[in-house]
Tab-separated table of C-alpha atoms and ligand atoms in Angstrom:
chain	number	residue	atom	x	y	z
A	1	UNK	CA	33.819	74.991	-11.158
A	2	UNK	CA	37.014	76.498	-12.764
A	3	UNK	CA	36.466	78.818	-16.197
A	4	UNK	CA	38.446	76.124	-17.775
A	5	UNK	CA	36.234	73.317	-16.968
A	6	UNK	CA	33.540	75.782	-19.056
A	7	UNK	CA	35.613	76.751	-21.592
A	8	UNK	CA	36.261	72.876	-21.871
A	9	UNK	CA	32.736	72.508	-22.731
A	10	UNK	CA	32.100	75.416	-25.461
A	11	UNK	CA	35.159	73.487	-26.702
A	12	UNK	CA	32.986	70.209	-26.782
A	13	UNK	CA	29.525	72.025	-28.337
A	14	UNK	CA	32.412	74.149	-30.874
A	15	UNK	CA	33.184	70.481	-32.250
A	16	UNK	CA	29.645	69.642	-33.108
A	17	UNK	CA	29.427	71.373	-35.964
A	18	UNK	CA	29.669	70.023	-39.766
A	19	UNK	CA	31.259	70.946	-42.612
A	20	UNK	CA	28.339	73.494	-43.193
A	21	UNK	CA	29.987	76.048	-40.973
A	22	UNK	CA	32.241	76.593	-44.848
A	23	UNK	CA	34.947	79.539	-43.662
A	24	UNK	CA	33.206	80.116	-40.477
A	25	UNK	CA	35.166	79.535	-37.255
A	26	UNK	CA	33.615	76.432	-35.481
A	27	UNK	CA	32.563	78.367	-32.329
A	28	UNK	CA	30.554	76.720	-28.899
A	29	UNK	CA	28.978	79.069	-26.055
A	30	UNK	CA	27.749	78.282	-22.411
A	31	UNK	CA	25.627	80.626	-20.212
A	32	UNK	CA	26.601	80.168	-16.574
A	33	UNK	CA	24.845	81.381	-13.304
A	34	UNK	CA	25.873	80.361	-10.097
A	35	UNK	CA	27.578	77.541	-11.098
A	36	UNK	CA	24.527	76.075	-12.867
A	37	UNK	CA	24.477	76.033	-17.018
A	38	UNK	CA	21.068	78.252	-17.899
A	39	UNK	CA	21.654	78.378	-22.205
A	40	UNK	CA	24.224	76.645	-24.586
A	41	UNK	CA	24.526	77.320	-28.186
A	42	UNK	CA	27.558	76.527	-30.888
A	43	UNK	CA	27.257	77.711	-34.602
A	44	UNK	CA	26.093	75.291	-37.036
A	45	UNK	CA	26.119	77.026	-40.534
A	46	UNK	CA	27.543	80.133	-42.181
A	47	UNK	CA	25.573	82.670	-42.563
A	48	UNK	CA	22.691	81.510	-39.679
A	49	UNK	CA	23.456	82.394	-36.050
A	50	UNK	CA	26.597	82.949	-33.884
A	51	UNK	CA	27.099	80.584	-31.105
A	52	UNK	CA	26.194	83.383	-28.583
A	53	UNK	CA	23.071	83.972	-30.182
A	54	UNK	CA	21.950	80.182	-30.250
A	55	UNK	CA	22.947	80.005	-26.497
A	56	UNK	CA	21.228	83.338	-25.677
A	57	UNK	CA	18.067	81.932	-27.025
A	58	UNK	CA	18.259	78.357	-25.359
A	59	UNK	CA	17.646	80.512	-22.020
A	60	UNK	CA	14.164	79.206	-20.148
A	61	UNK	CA	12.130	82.304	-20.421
A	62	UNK	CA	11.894	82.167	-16.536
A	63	UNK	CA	15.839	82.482	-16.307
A	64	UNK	CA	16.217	85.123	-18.809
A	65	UNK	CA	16.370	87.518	-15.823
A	66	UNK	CA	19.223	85.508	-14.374
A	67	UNK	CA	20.921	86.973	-17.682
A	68	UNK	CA	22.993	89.724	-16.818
A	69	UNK	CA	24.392	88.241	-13.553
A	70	UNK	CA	25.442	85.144	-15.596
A	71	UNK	CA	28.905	84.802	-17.668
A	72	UNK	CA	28.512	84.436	-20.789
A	73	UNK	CA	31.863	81.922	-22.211
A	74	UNK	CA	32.624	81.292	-25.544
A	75	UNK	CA	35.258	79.346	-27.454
A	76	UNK	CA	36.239	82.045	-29.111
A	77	UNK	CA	36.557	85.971	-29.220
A	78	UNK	CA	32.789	87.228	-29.893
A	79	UNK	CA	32.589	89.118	-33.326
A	80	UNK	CA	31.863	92.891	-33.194
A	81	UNK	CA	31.375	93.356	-37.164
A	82	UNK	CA	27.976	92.553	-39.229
A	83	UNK	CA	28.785	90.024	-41.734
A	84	UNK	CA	25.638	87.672	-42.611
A	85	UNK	CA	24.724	88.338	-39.250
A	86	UNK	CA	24.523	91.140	-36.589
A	87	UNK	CA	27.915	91.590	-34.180
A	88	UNK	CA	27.906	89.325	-31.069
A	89	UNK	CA	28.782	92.118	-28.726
A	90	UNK	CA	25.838	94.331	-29.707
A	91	UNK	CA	23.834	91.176	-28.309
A	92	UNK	CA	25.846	90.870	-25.783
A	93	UNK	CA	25.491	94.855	-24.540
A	94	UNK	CA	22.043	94.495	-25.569
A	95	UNK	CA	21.419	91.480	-23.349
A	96	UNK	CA	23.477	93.212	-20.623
A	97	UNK	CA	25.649	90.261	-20.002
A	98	UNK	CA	28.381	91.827	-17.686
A	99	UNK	CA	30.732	88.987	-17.928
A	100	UNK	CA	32.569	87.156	-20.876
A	101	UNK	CA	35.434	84.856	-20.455
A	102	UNK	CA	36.029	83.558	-23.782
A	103	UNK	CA	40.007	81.631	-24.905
A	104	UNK	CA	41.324	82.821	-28.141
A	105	UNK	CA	41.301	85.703	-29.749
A	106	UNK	CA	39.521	85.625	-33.516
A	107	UNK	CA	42.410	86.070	-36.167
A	108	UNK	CA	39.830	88.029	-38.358
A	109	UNK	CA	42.122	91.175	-38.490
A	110	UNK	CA	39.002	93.452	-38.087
A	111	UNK	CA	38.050	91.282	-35.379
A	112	UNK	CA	41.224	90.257	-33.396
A	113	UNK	CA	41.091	92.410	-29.696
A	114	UNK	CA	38.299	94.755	-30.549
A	115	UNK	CA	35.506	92.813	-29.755
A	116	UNK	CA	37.384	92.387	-26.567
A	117	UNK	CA	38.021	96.153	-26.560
A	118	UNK	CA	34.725	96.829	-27.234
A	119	UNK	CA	33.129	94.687	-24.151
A	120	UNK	CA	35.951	96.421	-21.464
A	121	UNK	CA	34.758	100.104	-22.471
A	122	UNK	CA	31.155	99.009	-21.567
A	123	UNK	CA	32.307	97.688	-18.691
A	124	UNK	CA	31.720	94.344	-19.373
A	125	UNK	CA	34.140	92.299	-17.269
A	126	UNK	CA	36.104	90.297	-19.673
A	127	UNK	CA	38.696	87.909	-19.234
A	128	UNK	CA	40.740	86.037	-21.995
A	129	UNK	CA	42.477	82.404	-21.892
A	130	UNK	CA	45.067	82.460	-24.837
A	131	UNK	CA	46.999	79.240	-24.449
A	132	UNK	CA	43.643	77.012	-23.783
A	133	UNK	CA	44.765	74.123	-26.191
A	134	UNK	CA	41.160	72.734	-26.615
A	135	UNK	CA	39.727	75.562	-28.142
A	136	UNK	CA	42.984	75.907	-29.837
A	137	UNK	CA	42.449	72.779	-31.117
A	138	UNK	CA	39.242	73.761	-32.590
A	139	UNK	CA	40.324	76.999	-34.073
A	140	UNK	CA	43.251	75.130	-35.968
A	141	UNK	CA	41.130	75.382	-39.403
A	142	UNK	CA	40.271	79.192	-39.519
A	143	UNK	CA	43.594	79.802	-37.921
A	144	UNK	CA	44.935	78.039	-40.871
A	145	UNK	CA	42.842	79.545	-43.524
A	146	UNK	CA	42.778	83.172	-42.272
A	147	UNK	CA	46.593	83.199	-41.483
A	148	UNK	CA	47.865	81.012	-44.788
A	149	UNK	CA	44.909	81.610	-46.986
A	150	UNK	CA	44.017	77.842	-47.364
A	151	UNK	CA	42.246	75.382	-46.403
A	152	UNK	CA	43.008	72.572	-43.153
A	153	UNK	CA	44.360	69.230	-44.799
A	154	UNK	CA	43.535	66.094	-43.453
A	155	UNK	CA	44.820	63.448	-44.965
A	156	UNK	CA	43.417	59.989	-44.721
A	157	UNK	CA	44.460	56.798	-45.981
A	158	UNK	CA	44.120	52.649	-44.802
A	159	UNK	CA	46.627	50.616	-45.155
A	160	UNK	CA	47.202	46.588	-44.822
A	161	UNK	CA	49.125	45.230	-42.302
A	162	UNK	CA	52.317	44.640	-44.410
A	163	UNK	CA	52.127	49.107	-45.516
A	164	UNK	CA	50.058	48.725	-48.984
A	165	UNK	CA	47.395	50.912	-49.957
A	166	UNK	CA	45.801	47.833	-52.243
A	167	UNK	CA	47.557	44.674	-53.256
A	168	UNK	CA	49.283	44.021	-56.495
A	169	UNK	CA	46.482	42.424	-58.160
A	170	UNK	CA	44.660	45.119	-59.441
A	171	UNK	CA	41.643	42.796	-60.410
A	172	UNK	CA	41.112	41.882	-56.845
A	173	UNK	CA	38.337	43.622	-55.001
A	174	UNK	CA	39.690	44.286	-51.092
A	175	UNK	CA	38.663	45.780	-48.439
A	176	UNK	CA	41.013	46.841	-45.643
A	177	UNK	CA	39.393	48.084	-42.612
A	178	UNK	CA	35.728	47.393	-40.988
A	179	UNK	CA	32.500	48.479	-40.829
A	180	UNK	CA	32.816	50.724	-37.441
A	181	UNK	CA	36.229	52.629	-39.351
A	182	UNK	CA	34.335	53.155	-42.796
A	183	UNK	CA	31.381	54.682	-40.802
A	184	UNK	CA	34.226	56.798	-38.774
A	185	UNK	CA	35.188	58.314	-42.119
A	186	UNK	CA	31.989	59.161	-43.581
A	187	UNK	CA	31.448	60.572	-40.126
A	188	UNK	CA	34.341	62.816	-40.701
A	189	UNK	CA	33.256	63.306	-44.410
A	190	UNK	CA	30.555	65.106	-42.898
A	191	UNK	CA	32.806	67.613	-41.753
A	192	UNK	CA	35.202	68.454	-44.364
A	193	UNK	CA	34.426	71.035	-47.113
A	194	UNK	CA	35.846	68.915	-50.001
A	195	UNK	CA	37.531	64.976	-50.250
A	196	UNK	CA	40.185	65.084	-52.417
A	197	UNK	CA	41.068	62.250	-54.446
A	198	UNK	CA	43.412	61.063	-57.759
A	199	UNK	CA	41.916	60.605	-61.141
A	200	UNK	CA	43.342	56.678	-60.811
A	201	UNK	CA	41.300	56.464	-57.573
A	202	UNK	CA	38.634	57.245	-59.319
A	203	UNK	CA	39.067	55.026	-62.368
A	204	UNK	CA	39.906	52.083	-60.493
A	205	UNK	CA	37.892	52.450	-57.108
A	206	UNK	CA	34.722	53.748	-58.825
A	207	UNK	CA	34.359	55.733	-55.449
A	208	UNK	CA	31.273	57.815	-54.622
A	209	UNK	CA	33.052	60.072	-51.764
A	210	UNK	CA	30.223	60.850	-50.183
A	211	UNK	CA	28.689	60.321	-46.361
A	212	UNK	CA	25.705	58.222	-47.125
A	213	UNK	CA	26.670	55.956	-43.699
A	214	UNK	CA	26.275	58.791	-41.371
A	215	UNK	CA	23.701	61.849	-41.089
A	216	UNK	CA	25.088	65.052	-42.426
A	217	UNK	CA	26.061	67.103	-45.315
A	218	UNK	CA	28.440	65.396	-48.035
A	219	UNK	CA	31.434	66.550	-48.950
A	220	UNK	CA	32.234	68.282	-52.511
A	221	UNK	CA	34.358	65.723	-54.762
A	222	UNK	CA	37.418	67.320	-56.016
A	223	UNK	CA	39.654	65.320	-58.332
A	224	UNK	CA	42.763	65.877	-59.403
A	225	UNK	CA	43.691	64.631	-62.835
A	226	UNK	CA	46.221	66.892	-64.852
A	227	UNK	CA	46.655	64.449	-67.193
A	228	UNK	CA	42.871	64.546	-68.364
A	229	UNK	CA	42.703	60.779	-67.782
A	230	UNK	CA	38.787	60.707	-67.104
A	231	UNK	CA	36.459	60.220	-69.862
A	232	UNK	CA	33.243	61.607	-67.740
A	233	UNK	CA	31.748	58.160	-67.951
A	234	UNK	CA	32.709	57.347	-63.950
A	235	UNK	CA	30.284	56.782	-61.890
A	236	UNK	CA	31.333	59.764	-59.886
A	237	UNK	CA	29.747	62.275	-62.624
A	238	UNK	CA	26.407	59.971	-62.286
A	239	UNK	CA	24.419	62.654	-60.203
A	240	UNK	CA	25.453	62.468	-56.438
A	241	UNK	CA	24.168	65.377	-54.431
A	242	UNK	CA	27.525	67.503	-54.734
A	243	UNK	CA	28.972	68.337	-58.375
A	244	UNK	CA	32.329	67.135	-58.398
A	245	UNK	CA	34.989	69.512	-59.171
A	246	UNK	CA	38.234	68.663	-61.550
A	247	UNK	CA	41.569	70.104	-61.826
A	248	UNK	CA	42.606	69.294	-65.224
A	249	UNK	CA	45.506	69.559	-67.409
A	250	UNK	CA	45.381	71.336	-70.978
A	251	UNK	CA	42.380	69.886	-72.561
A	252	UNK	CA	39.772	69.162	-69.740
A	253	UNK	CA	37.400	65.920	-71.037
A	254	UNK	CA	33.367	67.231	-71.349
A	255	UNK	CA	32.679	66.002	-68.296
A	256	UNK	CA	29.599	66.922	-65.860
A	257	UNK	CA	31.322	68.810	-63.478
A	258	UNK	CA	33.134	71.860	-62.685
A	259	UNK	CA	36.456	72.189	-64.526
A	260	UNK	CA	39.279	74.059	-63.381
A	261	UNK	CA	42.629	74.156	-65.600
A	262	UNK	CA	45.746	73.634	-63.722
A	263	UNK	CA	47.872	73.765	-66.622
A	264	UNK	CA	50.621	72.340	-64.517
A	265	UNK	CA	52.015	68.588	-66.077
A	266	UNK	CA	52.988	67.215	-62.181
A	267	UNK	CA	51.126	67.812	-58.886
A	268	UNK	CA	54.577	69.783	-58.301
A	269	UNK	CA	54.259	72.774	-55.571
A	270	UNK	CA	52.935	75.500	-57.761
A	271	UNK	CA	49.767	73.121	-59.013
A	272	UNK	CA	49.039	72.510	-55.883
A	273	UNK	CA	49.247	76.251	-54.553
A	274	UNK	CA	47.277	76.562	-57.376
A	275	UNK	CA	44.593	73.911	-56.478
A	276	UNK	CA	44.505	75.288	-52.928
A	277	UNK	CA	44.227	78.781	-54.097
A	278	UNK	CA	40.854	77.622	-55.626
A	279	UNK	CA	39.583	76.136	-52.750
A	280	UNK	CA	40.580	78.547	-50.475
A	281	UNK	CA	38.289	81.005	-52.942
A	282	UNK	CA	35.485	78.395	-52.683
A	283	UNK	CA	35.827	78.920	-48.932
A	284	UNK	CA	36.755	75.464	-47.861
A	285	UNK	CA	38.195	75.553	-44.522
A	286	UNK	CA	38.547	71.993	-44.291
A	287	UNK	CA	39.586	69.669	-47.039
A	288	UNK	CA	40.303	65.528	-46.599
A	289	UNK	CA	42.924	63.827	-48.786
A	290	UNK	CA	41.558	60.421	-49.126
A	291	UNK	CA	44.269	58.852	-52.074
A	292	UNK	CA	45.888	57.790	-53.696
A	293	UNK	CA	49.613	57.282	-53.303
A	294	UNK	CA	50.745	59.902	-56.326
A	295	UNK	CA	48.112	62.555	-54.489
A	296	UNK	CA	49.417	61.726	-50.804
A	297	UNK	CA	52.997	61.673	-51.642
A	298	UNK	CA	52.449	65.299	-53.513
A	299	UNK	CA	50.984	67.165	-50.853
A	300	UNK	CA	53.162	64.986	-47.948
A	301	UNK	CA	56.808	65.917	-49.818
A	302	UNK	CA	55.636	69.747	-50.143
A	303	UNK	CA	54.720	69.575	-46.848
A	304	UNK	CA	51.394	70.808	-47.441
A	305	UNK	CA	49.083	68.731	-44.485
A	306	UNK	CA	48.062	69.493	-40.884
A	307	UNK	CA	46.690	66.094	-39.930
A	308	UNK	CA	47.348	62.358	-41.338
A	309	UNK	CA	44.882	59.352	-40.050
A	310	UNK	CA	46.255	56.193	-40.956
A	311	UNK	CA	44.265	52.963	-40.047
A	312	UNK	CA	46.359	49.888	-40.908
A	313	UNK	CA	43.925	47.144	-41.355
A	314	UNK	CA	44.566	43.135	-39.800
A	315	UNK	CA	45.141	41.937	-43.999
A	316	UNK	CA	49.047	41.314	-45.397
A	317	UNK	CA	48.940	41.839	-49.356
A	318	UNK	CA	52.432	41.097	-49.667
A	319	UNK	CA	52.809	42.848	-52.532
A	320	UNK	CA	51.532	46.231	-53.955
A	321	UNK	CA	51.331	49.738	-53.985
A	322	UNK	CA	53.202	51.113	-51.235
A	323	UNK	CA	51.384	53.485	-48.607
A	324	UNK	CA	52.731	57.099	-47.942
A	325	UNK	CA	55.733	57.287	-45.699
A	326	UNK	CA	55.176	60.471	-42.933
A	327	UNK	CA	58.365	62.330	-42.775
A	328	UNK	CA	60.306	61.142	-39.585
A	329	UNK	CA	59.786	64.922	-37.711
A	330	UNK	CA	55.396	64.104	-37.906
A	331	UNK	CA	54.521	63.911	-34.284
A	332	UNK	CA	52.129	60.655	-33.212
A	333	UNK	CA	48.879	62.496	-31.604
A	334	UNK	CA	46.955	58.970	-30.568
A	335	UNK	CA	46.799	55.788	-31.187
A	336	UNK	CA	43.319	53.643	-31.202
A	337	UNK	CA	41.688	49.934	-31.863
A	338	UNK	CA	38.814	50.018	-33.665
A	339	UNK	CA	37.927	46.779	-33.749
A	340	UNK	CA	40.302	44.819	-35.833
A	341	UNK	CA	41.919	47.820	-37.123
A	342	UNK	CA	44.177	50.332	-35.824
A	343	UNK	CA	43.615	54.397	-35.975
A	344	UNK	CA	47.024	56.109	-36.013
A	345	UNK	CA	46.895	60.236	-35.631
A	346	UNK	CA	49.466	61.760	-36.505
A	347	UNK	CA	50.786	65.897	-36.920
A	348	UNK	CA	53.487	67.883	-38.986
A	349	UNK	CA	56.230	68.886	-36.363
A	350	UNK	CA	55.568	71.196	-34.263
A	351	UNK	CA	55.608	75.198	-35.204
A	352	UNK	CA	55.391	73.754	-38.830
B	401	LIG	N1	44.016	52.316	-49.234
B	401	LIG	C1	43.596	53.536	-49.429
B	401	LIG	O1	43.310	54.291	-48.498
B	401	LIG	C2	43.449	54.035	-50.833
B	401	LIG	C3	42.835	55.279	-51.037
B	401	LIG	C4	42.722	55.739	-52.326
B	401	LIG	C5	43.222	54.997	-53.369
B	401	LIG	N2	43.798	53.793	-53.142
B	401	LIG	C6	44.343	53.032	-54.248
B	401	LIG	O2	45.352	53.803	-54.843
B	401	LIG	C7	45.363	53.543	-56.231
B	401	LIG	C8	45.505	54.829	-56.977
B	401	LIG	O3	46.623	55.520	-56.498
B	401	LIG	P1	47.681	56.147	-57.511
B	401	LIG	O4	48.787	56.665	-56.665
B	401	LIG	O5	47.983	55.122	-58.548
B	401	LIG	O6	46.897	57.323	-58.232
B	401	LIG	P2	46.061	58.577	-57.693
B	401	LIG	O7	46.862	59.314	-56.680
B	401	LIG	O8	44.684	58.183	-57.337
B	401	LIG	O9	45.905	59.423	-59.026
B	401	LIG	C9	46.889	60.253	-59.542
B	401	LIG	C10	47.683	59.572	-60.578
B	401	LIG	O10	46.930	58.670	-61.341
B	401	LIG	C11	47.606	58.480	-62.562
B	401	LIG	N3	46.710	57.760	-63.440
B	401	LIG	C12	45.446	58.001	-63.658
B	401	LIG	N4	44.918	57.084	-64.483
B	401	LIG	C13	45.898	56.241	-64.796
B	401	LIG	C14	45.981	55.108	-65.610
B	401	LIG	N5	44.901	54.643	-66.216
B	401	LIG	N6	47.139	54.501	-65.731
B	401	LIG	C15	48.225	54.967	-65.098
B	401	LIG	N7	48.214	56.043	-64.304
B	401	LIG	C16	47.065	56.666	-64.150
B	401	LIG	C17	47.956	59.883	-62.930
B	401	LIG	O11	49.107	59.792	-63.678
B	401	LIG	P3	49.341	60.748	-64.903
B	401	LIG	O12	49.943	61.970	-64.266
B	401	LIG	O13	50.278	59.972	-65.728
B	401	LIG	O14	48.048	60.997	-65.584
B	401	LIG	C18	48.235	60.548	-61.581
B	401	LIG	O15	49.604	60.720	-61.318
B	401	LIG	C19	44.096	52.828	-56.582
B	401	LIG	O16	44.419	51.516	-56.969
B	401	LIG	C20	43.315	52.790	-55.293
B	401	LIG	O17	42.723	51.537	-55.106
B	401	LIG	C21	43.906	53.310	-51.899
């Protein structure tokens, strides 16, 4: 078996964690001995236990001696400073693991080549894979928020067949994509920090943002209305597990939820620095843009994003309110049916 095929798979545990992992770096860890997989761990909350430490501890007690002639691989650069928890490479020395192959290094500046550094002058044999895009992959929102000091952005929006993001008819309840893509997103709601939305969303959608069709934590609501448009009597301020959070304009409404004053009349580039600033300070890693078009089209033409998925539904309205147009450089990732609807992936251009 190649280190790549292992580092593959601390790749795959890395991407089971939720949104609870906040700031945290979504990390995954696989103990190998003679080609056989004794322990696997990833990290599944701030604060709680490093992904070496939850694969250390999946070892069967009778393998634990099999411990230091096994390589220990990990997503990501072990830590070597106590935060919440202790440093990974005093459990590593402690353990006497004498191998660690691990891809990236951590962009934590206290962190980046020490830990490494530290391992080599206890002769630990380490070896580094850099340019491993899966673990790359999963390192894209703490690379993000430790190197630009915000938050990922996902942004997420359906669309009928004909480009509309709801008909003209503003009367009309619709619906534009199925079941299995609805119970995609509150999948994915599980693993975002916050899901942004506009204060007409919210007025006219009555939308509860959370992940009640799939197991997991919800996401904060965040709401964006610098016009103070909401009178607090949406159902969104009705108790749902999360307190939503607004950014208002001048003269926020009472409204049961945290208010934070923007003070900025359009969602021009400094509100939404602003905005982000915030959430970067609430240590939101991850944050989904979910509508709608005003909200979109902000953060699209300041070129503020990292990921769009689009699913264009099998419906034509005809006539409406037009969906966000990506800028022609955004690079298609995938393409995928889901049933009667299509999942479109797509990414700013590249060294954006
Ligand atoms: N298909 C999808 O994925 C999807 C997702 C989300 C939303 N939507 C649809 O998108 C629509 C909302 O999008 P949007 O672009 O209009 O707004 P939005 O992005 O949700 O909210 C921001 C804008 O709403 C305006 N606004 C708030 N209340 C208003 C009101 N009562 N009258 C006029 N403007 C108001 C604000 O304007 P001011 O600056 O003037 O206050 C602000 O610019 C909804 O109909 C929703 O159904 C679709």
């Amino acid at each position: 078996m190649k280190n790549t095929d292992i580092l593959a798979r601390t790749a795959q545990l890395a991407r089971l964690a939720d949104a609870r992992v906040l700031d945290n770096p979504r990390v995954g860890a696989v103990l190998l001995h003679d080609g056989c997989i004794i322990g696997e761990g990833y990290h599944q909350q701030a604060g709680k236990a490093h992904a070496e430490v939850n694969c250390l501890a999946s070892v069967r007690e009778e393998d634990r001696p099999l411990i230091p002639a096994a390589t220990l691989f990990v997503s990501l650069e072990p830590c070597c400073i106590k935060g919440r928890t202790p440093a990974c490479t005093g459990l590593i020395l402690k353990e006497h693991v004498r191998k660690v192959v691990f891809a990236q290094r951590d962009t934590t500046d206290e962190v980046s080549g020490r830990s490494a550094a530290i391992l080599r002058e206890a002769s630990v044999r380490v070896k580094e894979y850099p340019d491993f895009a899966p673990t790359e992959d999963t390192n894209r929102n703490r690379l993000i928020y430790t190197t630009e000091q915000r938050p990922f952005i996902l942004l997420k929006y359906a669309q009928s067949a004909d480009g509309f993001l709801r008909p003209r008819d503003r009367s009309k309840k619709y619906w534009i994509t199925n079941d299995i893509s609805r119970r995609l997103v509150h999948r994915w709601r599980t693993c975002t920090n916050a899901v942004i939305v506009g204060a007409r969303t919210i007025i006219e959608d009555e939308p509860k943002l959370n992940a009640r069709f799939f197991p997991g934590p919800d996401p904060r609501p965040v709401i964006i209305d610098l016009h103070d448009r909401l009178s607090g009597r949406e159902k969104i301020f009705s108790g749902g597990e999360q307190r939503p959070l607004v950014f208002t304009g001048r003269k926020p409404a009472r409204l049961r939820a945290d208010t934070v004053e923007v003070k900025e009349k359009d969602l021009n580039k400094k509100a939404i620095k602003k905005i982000l600033r915030k959430l970067h300070e609430l240590k939101f890693s991850h944050v989904t843009i979910e509508g709608g078009a005003v909200v979109l089209n902000a953060f699209l033409h300041h070129g503020f994003w990292d990921e769009a998925r689009i699913f264009t539904g099998p419906q034509r309205f005809g006539h409406g309110l037009p969906a966000p147009e990506l800028p022609a450089t955004a690079r298609s990732l995938s393409e995928e049916r889901i049933g009667t609807d299509r999942l479109s992936t797509f990414r700013p251009a590249a060294g954006k």
